[in-house]
Coordinates of C-alpha atoms and ligand atoms in Angstrom, one line a residue:
Chain A
X1102 CA -21.9 -8.4 38.7
X1103 CA -19.5 -9.4 41.3
X1104 CA -17.7 -11.4 38.8
X1105 CA -17.9 -7.8 36.6
X1106 CA -16.4 -6.1 39.7
X1107 CA -13.8 -8.6 40.2
X1108 CA -12.4 -9.0 36.5
X1109 CA -13.1 -4.8 36.5
X1110 CA -10.8 -4.3 39.2
X1111 CA -8.3 -6.6 38.1
X1112 CA -8.3 -5.1 34.5
X1113 CA -7.8 -1.7 36.3
X1114 CA -4.6 -2.2 37.7
X1115 CA -3.1 -4.0 35.2
X1116 CA -4.1 -1.0 32.9
X1117 CA -2.6 1.7 34.7
X1118 CA 0.2 0.1 35.6
X1119 CA 1.6 -1.2 32.2
X1120 CA -0.4 2.1 30.5
X1121 CA 1.9 4.1 32.7
X1122 CA 5.4 2.7 31.2
X1123 CA 3.6 3.4 27.7
X1124 CA 2.5 6.8 28.5
X1125 CA 6.3 8.3 30.1
X1126 CA 7.7 6.0 26.6
X1127 CA 5.5 8.3 24.4
X1128 CA 3.6 5.4 23.6
X1129 CA 0.3 6.1 23.9
X1130 CA -1.4 5.0 21.6
X1131 CA 0.1 1.6 21.4
X1132 CA -2.5 0.0 23.2
X1133 CA -5.2 1.2 20.8
X1134 CA -2.8 -0.5 17.9
X1135 CA -2.5 -3.5 19.5
X1136 CA -6.5 -3.4 20.2
X1137 CA -6.7 -2.8 16.0
X1138 CA -4.5 -5.7 15.5
X1139 CA -5.9 -8.2 17.5
X1140 CA -8.8 -7.6 15.4
X1141 CA -7.0 -9.5 12.8
X1142 CA -6.6 -12.1 15.0
X1143 CA -9.8 -12.5 15.9
X1144 CA -11.1 -13.3 12.6
X1145 CA -7.9 -15.9 12.5
X1146 CA -9.6 -17.4 15.0
X1147 CA -12.9 -17.8 13.7
X1148 CA -11.8 -18.3 10.5
X1149 CA -9.5 -21.8 11.8
X1150 CA -12.3 -22.4 14.4
X1151 CA -10.3 -21.8 17.3
X1152 CA -11.6 -19.9 20.3
X1153 CA -10.8 -16.4 18.9
X1154 CA -9.6 -14.8 22.4
X1155 CA -7.0 -17.2 21.8
X1156 CA -6.0 -16.3 18.3
X1157 CA -6.1 -12.9 19.4
X1158 CA -3.5 -13.2 21.9
X1159 CA -1.1 -14.5 19.2
X1160 CA -1.4 -12.6 16.7
X1161 CA -1.9 -9.3 18.6
X1162 CA 1.5 -9.8 20.6
X1163 CA 3.7 -11.4 17.9
X1164 CA 2.6 -8.4 15.2
X1165 CA 3.4 -5.9 18.2
X1166 CA 6.8 -7.3 18.8
X1167 CA 7.7 -7.8 15.2
X1168 CA 7.0 -3.9 14.6
X1169 CA 8.9 -3.2 17.6
X1170 CA 11.4 -4.9 15.7
X1171 CA 11.3 -3.4 12.6
X1172 CA 11.1 0.0 14.2
X1173 CA 14.2 0.0 15.6
X1174 CA 15.7 -2.0 12.5
X1175 CA 15.1 0.7 10.3
X1176 CA 14.8 3.7 12.6
X1177 CA 11.0 4.5 12.4
X1178 CA 9.5 6.7 14.6
X1179 CA 6.9 5.4 17.1
X1180 CA 4.0 7.3 16.3
X1181 CA 4.6 5.9 12.5
X1182 CA 5.2 2.3 13.4
X1183 CA 1.9 2.6 15.5
X1184 CA 0.3 3.6 12.3
X1185 CA 1.3 1.2 10.5
X1186 CA 0.3 -1.9 13.2
X1187 CA -3.2 -0.6 13.8
X1188 CA -4.0 -0.3 9.9
X1189 CA -2.9 -3.7 9.3
X1190 CA -4.5 -5.3 11.7
X1191 CA -7.5 -4.1 10.7
X1192 CA -6.9 -5.1 7.1
X1193 CA -5.7 -8.7 7.8
X1194 CA -9.1 -9.2 9.4
X1195 CA -11.2 -7.3 6.8
X1196 CA -9.6 -9.7 4.2
X1197 CA -10.3 -12.7 6.3
X1198 CA -13.9 -11.9 7.0
X1199 CA -14.2 -11.3 3.5
X1200 CA -12.7 -14.5 2.3
X1201 CA -14.4 -16.6 4.1
X1202 CA -17.5 -14.8 3.2
X1203 CA -18.2 -13.3 6.4
X1204 CA -19.1 -14.7 9.9
X1205 CA -21.2 -13.6 12.4
X1206 CA -18.6 -12.0 15.0
X1207 CA -20.3 -10.4 18.0
X1208 CA -19.0 -7.1 16.8
X1209 CA -20.9 -4.8 19.4
X1210 CA -19.1 -6.4 22.0
X1211 CA -15.9 -6.8 20.7
X1212 CA -15.8 -2.9 19.9
X1213 CA -17.5 -1.8 23.2
X1214 CA -16.8 -4.9 26.0
X1215 CA -19.3 -7.1 27.5
X1216 CA -17.7 -7.1 30.9
X1217 CA -21.3 -7.9 32.6
X1218 CA -20.9 -11.2 30.4
X1219 CA -17.8 -12.4 31.8
X1220 CA -17.9 -16.3 32.9
X1221 CA -15.8 -17.6 35.7
X1222 CA -13.4 -19.0 33.5
X1223 CA -12.8 -15.2 32.1
X1224 CA -12.4 -14.1 36.0
X1225 CA -9.9 -16.7 36.5
X1226 CA -7.5 -15.8 33.1
X1227 CA -7.8 -12.3 34.4
X1228 CA -6.8 -12.8 37.8
X1229 CA -4.0 -15.2 36.8
X1230 CA -2.7 -12.7 34.4
X1231 CA -3.2 -9.4 36.4
X1232 CA -0.9 -11.2 39.2
X1233 CA 1.5 -12.7 36.9
X1234 CA 2.4 -9.1 34.8
X1235 CA 2.5 -7.6 38.5
X1236 CA 5.2 -9.6 40.2
X1237 CA 7.0 -9.3 36.8
X1238 CA 6.9 -5.6 37.4
X1239 CA 7.9 -5.3 40.7
X1240 CA 10.5 -8.4 39.9
X1241 CA 12.0 -5.8 37.2
X1242 CA 11.0 -2.3 38.7
X1243 CA 14.4 -1.1 38.8
X1244 CA 14.7 -2.3 35.0
X1245 CA 11.9 -1.0 33.7
X1246 CA 11.8 2.5 35.2
X1247 CA 15.4 3.2 34.8
X1248 CA 15.5 2.3 31.1
X1249 CA 11.9 3.8 30.9
X1250 CA 13.8 7.1 32.1
X1251 CA 16.9 7.1 30.2
X1252 CA 17.9 4.4 27.7
X1253 CA 21.1 5.5 27.1
X1254 CA 22.2 5.5 30.7
X1255 CA 20.1 2.2 31.6
X1256 CA 22.1 0.6 28.8
X1257 CA 25.5 2.2 30.7
X1258 CA 24.3 0.6 34.1
X1259 CA 24.0 -2.6 32.3
X1260 CA 21.1 -2.8 32.1
X1261 CA 19.7 -5.1 28.8
X1262 CA 17.4 -2.2 27.3
X1263 CA 16.6 -4.1 24.0
X1264 CA 15.2 -7.0 26.1
X1265 CA 13.1 -4.6 28.9
X1266 CA 11.7 -3.1 25.6
X1267 CA 10.3 -6.2 24.0
X1268 CA 9.2 -7.4 27.7
X1269 CA 7.0 -4.2 27.8
X1270 CA 5.6 -4.7 24.6
X1271 CA 4.5 -8.3 25.2
X1272 CA 3.2 -7.1 28.7
X1273 CA 1.2 -4.3 26.7
X1274 CA 0.0 -7.4 24.3
X1275 CA -1.3 -9.3 27.2
X1276 CA -2.9 -6.4 28.9
X1277 CA -4.5 -5.2 25.7
X1278 CA -6.5 -8.5 24.7
X1279 CA -7.4 -9.1 28.4
X1280 CA -8.8 -5.5 28.2
X1281 CA -11.0 -6.0 25.4
X1282 CA -13.9 -7.5 27.1
X1283 CA -14.2 -5.0 29.9
X1284 CA -14.3 -1.5 27.4
X1285 CA -13.8 -2.9 24.1
X1286 CA -11.6 -2.5 21.1
X1287 CA -12.4 1.3 20.5
X1288 CA -11.9 2.6 24.5
X1289 CA -8.9 0.3 25.4
X1290 CA -6.3 3.5 24.9
X1291 CA -8.6 5.5 27.6
X1292 CA -7.8 2.7 30.4
X1293 CA -4.2 3.0 29.3
X1294 CA -3.6 6.8 29.2
X1295 CA -6.2 9.3 31.0
X1296 CA -5.7 7.6 34.6
X1297 CA -2.1 7.6 34.0
X1298 CA -2.1 11.6 32.6
X1299 CA -3.8 12.4 35.6
X1300 CA -1.9 11.1 38.2
X1301 CA 1.4 11.9 36.8
X1302 CA 0.0 16.0 37.6
X1303 CA -0.5 15.2 41.1
X1304 CA 2.5 12.4 41.9
X1305 CA 5.6 13.5 43.1
X1306 CA 7.5 10.4 42.4
X1307 CA 6.9 7.4 40.6
X1308 CA 5.2 4.9 43.3
X1309 CA 3.1 7.5 44.2
X1310 CA 2.5 8.2 40.6
X1311 CA 1.4 4.8 40.1
X1312 CA -0.6 4.4 43.1
X1313 CA -2.6 7.5 42.4
X1314 CA -3.2 6.2 38.9
X1315 CA -4.3 2.8 40.1
X1316 CA -6.6 4.4 42.5
X1317 CA -8.5 6.7 40.0
X1318 CA -8.4 3.8 37.4
X1319 CA -10.1 1.6 39.9
X1320 CA -12.4 4.5 40.8
X1321 CA -13.4 4.8 37.5
X1322 CA -14.5 1.1 36.5
X1323 CA -16.1 0.3 39.6
X1324 CA -18.4 3.5 39.6
X1325 CA -19.0 2.6 35.8
X1326 CA -20.1 -0.7 36.1
X1327 CA -22.1 0.5 38.8
X1328 CA -23.9 3.4 37.3
X1329 CA -24.1 1.6 33.9
X1330 CA -25.9 -1.2 35.9
X1331 CA -28.6 1.3 37.6
X1332 CA -29.1 2.6 33.9
X1333 CA -28.8 -0.3 31.8
X1334 CA -26.1 1.1 29.8
X1335 CA -22.7 0.0 28.3
X1336 CA -20.4 0.1 30.8
X1337 CA -17.7 1.2 28.5
X1338 CA -18.3 4.9 28.0
X1339 CA -19.4 5.7 31.3
X1340 CA -16.2 4.1 32.6
X1341 CA -14.6 6.3 30.6
X1342 CA -16.4 9.5 30.9
X1343 CA -15.6 8.9 34.7
X1344 CA -12.0 8.6 34.0
X1345 CA -12.1 11.7 32.0
X1346 CA -14.3 13.5 34.6
X1347 CA -11.1 12.8 36.9
X1348 CA -8.6 14.1 34.8
X1349 CA -10.8 17.2 34.2
X1350 CA -11.1 17.9 37.7
X1351 CA -7.2 17.4 38.3
X1352 CA -6.5 20.2 35.8
X1353 CA -9.3 22.2 37.5
X1354 CA -7.4 22.1 40.9
X1355 CA -4.1 22.1 39.3
X1356 CA -5.0 25.5 37.7
X1357 CA -6.5 27.0 41.0
X1358 CA -3.5 26.6 42.1
X1359 CA -4.2 24.1 45.5
X1360 CA -2.1 21.7 44.3
X1361 CA 0.9 23.8 44.2
X1362 CA 4.1 21.5 44.4
X1363 CA 6.7 22.8 47.0
Chain B
X181 CA 50.2 -0.9 39.2
X182 CA 47.2 -1.5 38.2
X183 CA 45.7 -0.4 34.7
X184 CA 42.0 1.0 35.3
X185 CA 41.8 1.2 31.1
X186 CA 43.8 0.0 28.5
X187 CA 42.5 1.3 24.7
X188 CA 45.0 -0.6 22.5
X189 CA 44.3 0.3 18.2
X190 CA 40.9 2.1 19.1
X191 CA 39.0 3.2 15.2
X192 CA 35.3 4.2 14.8
X193 CA 34.0 4.7 11.6
X194 CA 30.7 6.6 11.0
X195 CA 28.6 6.1 7.7
X196 CA 29.8 9.8 7.1
X197 CA 33.4 10.3 9.2
X198 CA 36.0 8.5 10.8
X199 CA 35.5 9.9 14.6
X200 CA 38.6 7.8 15.9
X201 CA 42.1 7.0 14.2
X202 CA 43.9 4.3 15.9
X203 CA 43.8 5.9 19.2
X204 CA 45.6 4.0 22.1
X205 CA 46.4 5.2 25.5
X206 CA 46.4 3.7 29.2
X207 CA 45.1 5.1 32.5
X208 CA 46.5 3.4 35.7
X209 CA 44.3 3.3 39.1
X210 CA 43.9 6.5 40.6
X211 CA 44.8 8.8 37.8
X212 CA 42.8 11.6 37.0
X213 CA 43.0 12.2 33.2
X214 CA 41.7 15.4 31.6
X215 CA 40.7 14.5 27.8
X216 CA 40.6 17.6 25.5
X217 CA 39.8 18.3 22.1
X218 CA 37.9 20.7 19.8
X219 CA 34.3 19.8 19.3
X220 CA 33.6 17.2 16.7
X221 CA 37.2 15.3 18.1
X222 CA 35.6 12.3 19.2
X223 CA 35.6 12.7 23.4
X224 CA 32.2 11.7 23.1
X225 CA 32.7 8.7 20.3
X226 CA 35.6 7.6 22.8
X227 CA 33.7 7.4 26.0
X228 CA 30.4 5.4 23.9
X229 CA 33.0 2.8 22.9
X230 CA 34.4 2.5 26.6
X231 CA 30.4 2.4 27.8
X232 CA 28.8 -0.3 25.6
X233 CA 26.7 2.5 23.8
X234 CA 28.6 1.8 21.0
X235 CA 29.9 -2.2 20.2
X236 CA 31.0 -1.7 16.4
X237 CA 34.5 -0.2 16.8
X238 CA 37.6 -1.5 15.6
X239 CA 40.7 -2.8 18.2
X240 CA 40.2 -3.4 22.1
X241 CA 39.3 -1.8 25.1
X242 CA 40.1 -3.4 28.1
X243 CA 39.0 -2.5 32.2
X244 CA 41.0 -3.6 35.0
X245 CA 42.6 -6.1 32.4
X246 CA 39.1 -7.5 31.3
X247 CA 38.4 -6.9 27.4
X248 CA 35.1 -5.5 27.8
X249 CA 33.6 -7.6 24.2
X250 CA 33.6 -10.5 26.8
X251 CA 31.6 -9.5 30.2
X252 CA 29.2 -6.6 30.8
X253 CA 30.0 -6.6 34.2
X254 CA 32.6 -3.9 34.0
X255 CA 29.8 -2.0 33.8
X256 CA 28.5 -2.0 37.5
X257 CA 31.6 -0.2 38.4
X258 CA 31.5 2.6 36.3
X259 CA 29.9 6.1 36.9
X260 CA 28.9 8.0 33.7
X261 CA 27.9 11.3 34.0
X262 CA 26.6 12.1 30.3
X263 CA 27.0 15.8 28.1
X264 CA 23.5 16.2 28.4
X265 CA 21.1 14.1 30.4
X266 CA 17.9 13.8 28.4
X267 CA 14.9 12.9 29.9
X268 CA 11.1 14.2 29.8
X269 CA 10.6 17.5 31.6
X270 CA 7.4 16.1 33.8
X271 CA 8.7 12.6 33.8
X272 CA 7.3 11.3 37.5
X273 CA 10.9 10.9 39.5
X274 CA 12.3 12.6 42.5
X275 CA 16.1 13.1 43.2
X276 CA 16.0 10.0 45.3
X277 CA 14.3 8.0 42.5
X278 CA 16.3 9.4 39.7
X279 CA 19.3 8.5 42.2
X280 CA 18.2 4.9 43.3
X281 CA 18.2 4.1 39.3
X282 CA 21.9 3.8 40.0
X283 CA 22.0 1.4 42.6
X284 CA 22.7 -2.4 41.9
X285 CA 20.2 -3.4 44.8
X286 CA 17.8 -2.3 47.0
X287 CA 19.5 -3.2 50.2
X288 CA 22.2 0.0 49.6
X289 CA 19.7 2.5 50.2
X290 CA 21.2 4.7 53.2
X291 CA 23.8 4.8 50.4
X292 CA 21.1 7.7 48.5
X293 CA 21.3 10.0 51.6
X294 CA 25.0 9.4 51.9
X295 CA 25.5 10.8 48.6
X296 CA 23.0 13.5 48.0
X297 CA 24.9 14.9 51.4
X298 CA 28.3 14.9 49.9
X299 CA 26.7 16.8 46.9
X300 CA 25.1 19.2 48.9
X301 CA 21.7 18.3 47.5
X302 CA 20.0 16.7 50.4
X303 CA 17.3 19.0 50.9
X304 CA 16.2 18.7 47.5
X305 CA 15.6 14.6 47.5
X306 CA 12.1 14.6 47.8
X307 CA 11.6 16.8 44.5
X308 CA 10.8 16.1 41.1
X309 CA 13.8 16.3 38.7
X310 CA 12.3 18.2 36.0
X311 CA 11.7 20.8 38.2
X312 CA 15.6 21.7 39.2
X313 CA 17.9 23.8 37.5
X314 CA 20.3 22.9 35.0
X315 CA 23.5 22.8 37.5
X316 CA 21.2 21.0 40.7
X317 CA 19.9 18.7 37.7
X318 CA 23.6 17.8 37.1
X319 CA 24.6 17.5 41.1
X320 CA 21.8 14.7 40.7
X321 CA 23.4 12.8 37.8
X322 CA 26.7 13.0 39.6
X323 CA 25.3 11.7 42.6
X324 CA 23.7 8.9 40.5
X325 CA 26.8 8.0 39.1
X326 CA 28.6 7.6 42.2
X327 CA 26.1 5.9 44.3
X328 CA 27.1 2.4 43.4
X329 CA 31.0 3.5 44.8
X330 CA 32.5 3.0 41.1
X331 CA 35.7 2.4 40.4
X332 CA 36.1 4.6 37.5
X333 CA 34.4 7.7 37.0
X334 CA 33.5 9.1 33.3
X335 CA 32.5 12.5 33.3
X336 CA 31.6 14.1 29.1
X337 CA 31.9 17.9 29.7
X338 CA 29.9 18.1 32.7
X339 CA 30.0 21.7 33.6
X340 CA 28.2 23.5 30.2
X341 CA 25.6 25.9 31.8
X342 CA 27.1 25.8 35.4
X343 CA 27.7 28.8 37.6
X344 CA 30.9 29.3 38.6
X345 CA 30.4 29.1 42.2
X346 CA 28.5 25.4 41.5
X347 CA 31.9 24.7 39.5
X348 CA 34.4 25.3 42.0
X349 CA 32.3 23.3 44.1
X350 CA 31.8 20.7 41.8
X351 CA 35.7 20.5 41.0
X352 CA 36.6 20.1 44.5
X353 CA 34.1 17.2 45.0
X354 CA 35.9 15.6 42.3
X355 CA 39.4 16.5 43.6
X356 CA 37.9 14.6 46.8
X357 CA 36.5 11.6 45.1
X358 CA 40.2 11.5 43.3
X359 CA 42.5 11.8 46.2
X360 CA 40.7 10.3 49.4
X361 CA 38.3 7.9 47.7
X362 CA 41.0 6.2 45.2
X363 CA 38.4 6.6 42.6
X364 CA 40.1 7.1 38.9
X365 CA 38.2 9.7 37.0
X366 CA 38.4 10.4 33.0
X367 CA 36.6 13.5 32.1
X368 CA 36.7 15.5 28.8
X369 CA 36.9 19.3 29.0
X370 CA 37.3 22.2 27.1
X371 CA 38.1 23.9 30.2
X372 CA 42.2 23.8 29.8
X373 CA 42.9 25.7 33.2
X374 CA 40.6 23.7 35.0
X375 CA 42.1 20.3 33.3
X376 CA 45.9 22.0 34.2
X377 CA 44.7 22.1 37.9
X378 CA 42.8 19.5 38.4
X379 CA 44.2 16.4 36.0
X380 CA 47.3 14.7 36.3
X381 CA 47.4 13.1 32.9
X382 CA 46.1 15.1 29.8
X383 CA 45.0 13.0 26.6
X384 CA 45.0 15.6 24.0
X385 CA 42.5 14.4 20.6
X386 CA 41.4 15.3 18.0
X387 CA 40.5 12.4 15.6
X388 CA 43.7 10.6 16.3
X389 CA 45.3 11.1 20.3
X390 CA 48.3 14.1 19.5
X391 CA 49.4 14.0 22.8
X392 CA 49.1 11.4 26.3
X393 CA 51.3 12.2 29.4
X394 CA 51.8 13.7 32.7
X395 CA 50.0 16.8 32.9
X396 CA 52.9 19.2 33.6
X397 CA 54.7 18.1 30.2
X398 CA 51.8 19.2 28.4
X399 CA 51.1 22.6 30.1
X400 CA 55.0 23.2 30.3
X401 CA 55.3 23.1 26.8
X402 CA 54.0 26.1 25.1
X403 CA 54.0 24.6 20.9
X404 CA 51.3 21.9 22.7
X405 CA 49.1 24.2 24.3
X406 CA 49.4 27.0 21.4
X407 CA 48.6 24.0 19.1
X408 CA 45.7 22.7 20.8
X409 CA 44.4 25.9 21.4
X410 CA 44.8 27.0 17.4
X411 CA 42.8 23.4 16.6
X412 CA 39.9 24.6 18.7
X413 CA 39.8 28.3 17.0
X414 CA 39.6 26.6 13.8
X415 CA 37.0 24.7 15.0
X416 CA 34.9 27.4 16.6
X417 CA 35.8 29.5 13.2
X418 CA 34.2 26.8 11.1
X419 CA 30.9 26.8 13.5
X420 CA 30.8 30.5 13.1
Ligands
LIG1483 N1 25.8 8.8 16.1 C1 26.3 9.2 15.4 N2 26.3 8.7 13.8 C2 27.1 9.6 12.9 N3 28.5 10.4 13.1 C3 28.4 11.0 14.7 C4 27.6 10.0 15.3 N4 28.0 11.0 17.0 C5 29.4 11.7 16.5 N5 29.1 11.7 15.0 C6 30.7 12.4 14.2 O1 31.6 11.6 14.9 C7 32.4 12.9 14.8 C8 33.1 13.1 16.6 O2 31.8 13.4 17.4 P1 31.8 13.3 19.2 O3 30.7 14.1 20.1 O4 32.5 12.1 19.5 O5 32.6 14.8 19.5 P2 33.4 15.6 20.6 O6 34.5 15.6 20.9 O7 32.4 14.6 21.9 O8 32.5 16.6 20.4 P3 31.9 17.8 21.2 O9 33.0 18.8 21.8 O10 30.8 18.6 20.4 O11 30.7 16.9 22.4 C9 31.9 14.2 14.5 O12 32.1 14.5 13.5 C10 30.3 14.2 14.5 O13 29.8 14.2 13.7
LIG1484 MG1 30.9 15.4 23.0

């Protein structure tokens, strides 16, 4: 239970920070696509007899970088490239499972997460990744924000925009595969997107928006884990429902004008 | 005198059009150059080539003697105000956040208030950029282009859609930057009167460069002015 909470909080922070850049780049569903391609990665791992999480990292990140390259090279739109990535990951997984005569993948925990079963090793990995990615984000804050705000102007200011784009994709890949343990493949977008959509309505400046998003995200995850523990249900659904509740609340408050911007 | 910019035999071919054809000219440090030319003349293309946005050009471009293909460091000494700054309307950044993007290092944060004050937008500092009017946004992007104290300021038709009063203020700011702070300015505009008043040099561009020199020489030559006006008129008629 403690382990679940610690891992959950770390993942909440990670998803909201990385997700904010994706949402603002109109790349909201990219997390979803990476999550689906990790299905192919897991299948490769099971087939090769390697710990599936590692192959999921490699396959997801490599295919996300490749699709980004292809998208830029051939001028494919963002949403179409997401669709390609998403379906090809699933397809690879299905074919491999078919060829190997099927194996026992714990489909349920892969699809919906299994945060309550997280091991000490997993927690250490999650904390290390969270720390690493946050440090990178802080160090390259101006570059990340500027190239997200306006690519052309960032280029004119001498920022290596293409490299920064790949960095965002790389961080998204790491984050998604790590977070699958918490909410599973199907609901990963929720953690990436919902707290950020709420926060963008409240926050004025960028840092304020990021802090609000992180707070919403942590609140949803902690409350979700506790509630699901009490009622003995899967945490993923509860977490997402709570964050949707926060979003609905935000919209309610906004439309009544209580939160008028000056 | 130091040469801020040297452009030699610059040509740009897009798949369907040749946008620039063998353009050569120089800009001295401290100059205020107005670039005029009808729609589609290649003004934005010229700037894109100078600013690392378009790199497939032929010819050479030098910035303070350095070929810009060799190192991208020169970009840190340029301020650029684009023709239309594009961004998401609900992007969660304040005016100060936007201006801060123009700074190379956080240690110069005092410059942000200073430049906002100078452009008369200090009371907007904590507003979201997307909530401002077009003219206010324009000034924010000028502040961003100036916050790191560039040696060269490039402005691409920066006054479209701005009211007369703001334009006057904007012009007086440009004049001051150029004369008091010795910032070299390259500015493209369709407003011949304004170019006449502000710029000390004029370049007339329409795929090729067909005039470059002192602005007095241009504006005292009725033939040239008439030629330019006709070129723009023709362009105008094509569009209607
Ligand atoms: N990215 C591009 N790809 C292909 N052709 C382009 C591109 N950008 C500009 N062009 C073409 O090059 C020519 C010059 O365009 P450019 O934008 O440089 O003109 P301009 O002088 O800035 O015009 P305006 O006054 O309308 O801003 C035009 O014919 C335009 O259609
Ligand atoms: Mg233009």
